[in-house]
Tab-separated table of C-alpha atoms in Angstrom:
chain	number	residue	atom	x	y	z
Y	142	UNK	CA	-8.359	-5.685	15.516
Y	143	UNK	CA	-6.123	-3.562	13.205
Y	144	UNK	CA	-6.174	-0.019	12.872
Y	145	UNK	CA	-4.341	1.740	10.013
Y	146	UNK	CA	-3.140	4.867	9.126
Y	147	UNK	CA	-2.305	6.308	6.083
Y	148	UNK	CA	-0.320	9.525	4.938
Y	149	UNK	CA	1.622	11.157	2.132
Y	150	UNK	CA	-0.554	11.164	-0.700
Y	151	UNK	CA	-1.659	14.562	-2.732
Y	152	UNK	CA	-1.092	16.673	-5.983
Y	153	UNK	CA	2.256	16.049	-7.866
Y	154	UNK	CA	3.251	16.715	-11.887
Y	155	UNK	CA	3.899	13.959	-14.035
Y	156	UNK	CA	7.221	12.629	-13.433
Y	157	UNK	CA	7.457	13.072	-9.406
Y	158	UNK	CA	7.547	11.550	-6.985
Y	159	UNK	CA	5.571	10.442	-3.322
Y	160	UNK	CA	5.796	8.346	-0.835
Y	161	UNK	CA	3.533	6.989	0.883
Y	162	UNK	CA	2.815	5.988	4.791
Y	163	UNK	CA	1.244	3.276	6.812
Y	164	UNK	CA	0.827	2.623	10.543
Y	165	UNK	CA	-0.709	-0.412	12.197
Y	166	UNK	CA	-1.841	-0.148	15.481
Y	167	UNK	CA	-3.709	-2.616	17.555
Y	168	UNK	CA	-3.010	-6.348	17.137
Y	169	UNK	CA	-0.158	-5.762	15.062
Y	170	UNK	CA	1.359	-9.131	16.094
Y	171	UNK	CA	-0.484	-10.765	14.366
Y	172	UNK	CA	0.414	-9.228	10.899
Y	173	UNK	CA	1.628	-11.089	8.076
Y	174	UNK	CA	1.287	-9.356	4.666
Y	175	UNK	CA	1.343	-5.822	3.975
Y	176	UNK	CA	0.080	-3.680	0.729
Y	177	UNK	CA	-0.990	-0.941	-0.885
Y	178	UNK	CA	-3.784	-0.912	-2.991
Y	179	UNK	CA	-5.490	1.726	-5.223
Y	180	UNK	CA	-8.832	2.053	-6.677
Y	181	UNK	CA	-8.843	4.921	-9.790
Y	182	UNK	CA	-12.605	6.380	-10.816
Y	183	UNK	CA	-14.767	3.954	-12.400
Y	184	UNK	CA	-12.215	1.472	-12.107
Y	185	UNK	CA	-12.312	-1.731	-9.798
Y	186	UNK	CA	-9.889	-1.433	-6.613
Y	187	UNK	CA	-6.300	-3.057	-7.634
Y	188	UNK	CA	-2.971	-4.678	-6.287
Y	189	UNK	CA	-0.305	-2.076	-5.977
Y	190	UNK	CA	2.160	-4.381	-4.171
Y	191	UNK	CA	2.569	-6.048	-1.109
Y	192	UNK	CA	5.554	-7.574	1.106
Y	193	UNK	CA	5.137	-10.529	3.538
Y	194	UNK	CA	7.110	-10.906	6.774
Y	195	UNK	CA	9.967	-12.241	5.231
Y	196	UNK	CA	10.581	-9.346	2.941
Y	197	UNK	CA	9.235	-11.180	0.101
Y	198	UNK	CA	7.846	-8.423	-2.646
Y	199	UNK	CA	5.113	-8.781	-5.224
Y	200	UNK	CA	4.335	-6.005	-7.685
Y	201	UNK	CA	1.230	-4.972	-10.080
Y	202	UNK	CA	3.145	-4.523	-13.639
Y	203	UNK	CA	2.492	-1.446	-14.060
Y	204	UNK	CA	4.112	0.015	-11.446
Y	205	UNK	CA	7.549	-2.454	-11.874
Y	206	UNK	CA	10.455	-0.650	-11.762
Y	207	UNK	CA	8.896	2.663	-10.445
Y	208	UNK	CA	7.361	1.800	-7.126
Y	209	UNK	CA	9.275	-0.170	-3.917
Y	210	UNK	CA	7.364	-1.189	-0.680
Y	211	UNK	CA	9.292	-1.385	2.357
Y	212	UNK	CA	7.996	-2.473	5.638
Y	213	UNK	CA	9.086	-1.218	8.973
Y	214	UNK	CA	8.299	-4.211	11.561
Y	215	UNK	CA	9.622	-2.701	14.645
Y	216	UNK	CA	7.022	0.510	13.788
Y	217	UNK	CA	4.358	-1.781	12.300
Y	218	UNK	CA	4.600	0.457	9.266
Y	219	UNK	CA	4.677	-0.246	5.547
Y	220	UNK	CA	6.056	2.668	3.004
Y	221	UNK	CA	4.999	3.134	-0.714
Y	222	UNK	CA	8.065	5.119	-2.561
Y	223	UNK	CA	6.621	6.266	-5.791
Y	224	UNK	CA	8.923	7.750	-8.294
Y	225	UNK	CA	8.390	8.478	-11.969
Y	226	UNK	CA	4.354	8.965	-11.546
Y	227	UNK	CA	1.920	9.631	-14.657
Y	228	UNK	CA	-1.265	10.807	-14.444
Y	229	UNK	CA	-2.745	6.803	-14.777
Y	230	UNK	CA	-0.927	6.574	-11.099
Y	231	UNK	CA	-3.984	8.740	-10.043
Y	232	UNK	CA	-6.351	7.090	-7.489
Y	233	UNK	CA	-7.040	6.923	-3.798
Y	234	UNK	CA	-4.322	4.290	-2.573
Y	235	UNK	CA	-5.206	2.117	0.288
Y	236	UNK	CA	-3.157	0.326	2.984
Y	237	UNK	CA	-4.354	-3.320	3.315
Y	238	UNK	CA	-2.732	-5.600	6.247
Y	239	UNK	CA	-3.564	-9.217	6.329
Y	240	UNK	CA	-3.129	-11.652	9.342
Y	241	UNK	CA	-1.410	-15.161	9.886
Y	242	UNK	CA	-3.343	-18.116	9.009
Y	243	UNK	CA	-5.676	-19.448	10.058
Y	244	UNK	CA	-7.672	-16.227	10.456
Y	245	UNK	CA	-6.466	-14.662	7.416
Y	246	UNK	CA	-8.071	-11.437	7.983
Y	247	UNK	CA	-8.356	-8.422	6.112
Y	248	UNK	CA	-7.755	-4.766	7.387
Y	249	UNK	CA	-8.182	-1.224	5.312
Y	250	UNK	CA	-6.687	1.920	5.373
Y	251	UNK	CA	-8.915	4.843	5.161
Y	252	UNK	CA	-7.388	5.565	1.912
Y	253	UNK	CA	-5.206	8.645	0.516
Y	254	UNK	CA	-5.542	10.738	-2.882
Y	255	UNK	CA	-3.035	10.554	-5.060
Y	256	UNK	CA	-3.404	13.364	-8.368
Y	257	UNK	CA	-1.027	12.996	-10.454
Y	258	UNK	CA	-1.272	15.826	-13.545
Y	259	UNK	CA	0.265	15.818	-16.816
């Protein structure tokens, strides 16, 4: 099992910035991917970006050239630097950890608000 931890999220005007925070606890060696994830109101939960073991970065479009994940593998931790937020950033973001195969499994964060206001 996987325990994660999230921080960093909260109220910011259009244009700031946040950064987000994630730490694993548990059976941490056995993560491979790490991500953020956010889910907005009404809105179906969606890929933020993630980063695998090897550094290798994916990132949702809309976020491209705004957001950068980092990952922290002697802390178990993966980061979520936000910069030049607008108020369609707003949602409760969500740490997601997934483990090598064959298990592939899934683990959640409890989730943190981000507000963004114009």
């Amino acid at each position: 099992q996987v325990q994660l931890v999230e921080s960093g999220g909260g109220l910011v005007q259009a244009g700031g910035s946040l950064r987000l925070s994630c730490a694993a606890s548990g059976a941490t060696f056995s993560i491979d991917v790490m991500g953020w994830y956010r889910q907005a109101p009404g809105k179906q939960r969606e890929l933020v970006a993630v980063i695998t073991h090897g550094d290798n970065t994916r990132y949702a479009d809309s976020v491209k050239g705004r957001f950068t994940i980092s990952r922290d593998n002697a802390e178990t931790a993966v980061y979520l630097q936000m910069n030049g937020l607008t108020p369609e950033d707003t949602a409760v973001y969500y740490c997601n950890v997934v483990s090598y195969p064959p298990s592939r499994r899934n683990y959640w964060g409890q989730g943190t608000q981000v507000t963004v206001s114009s």
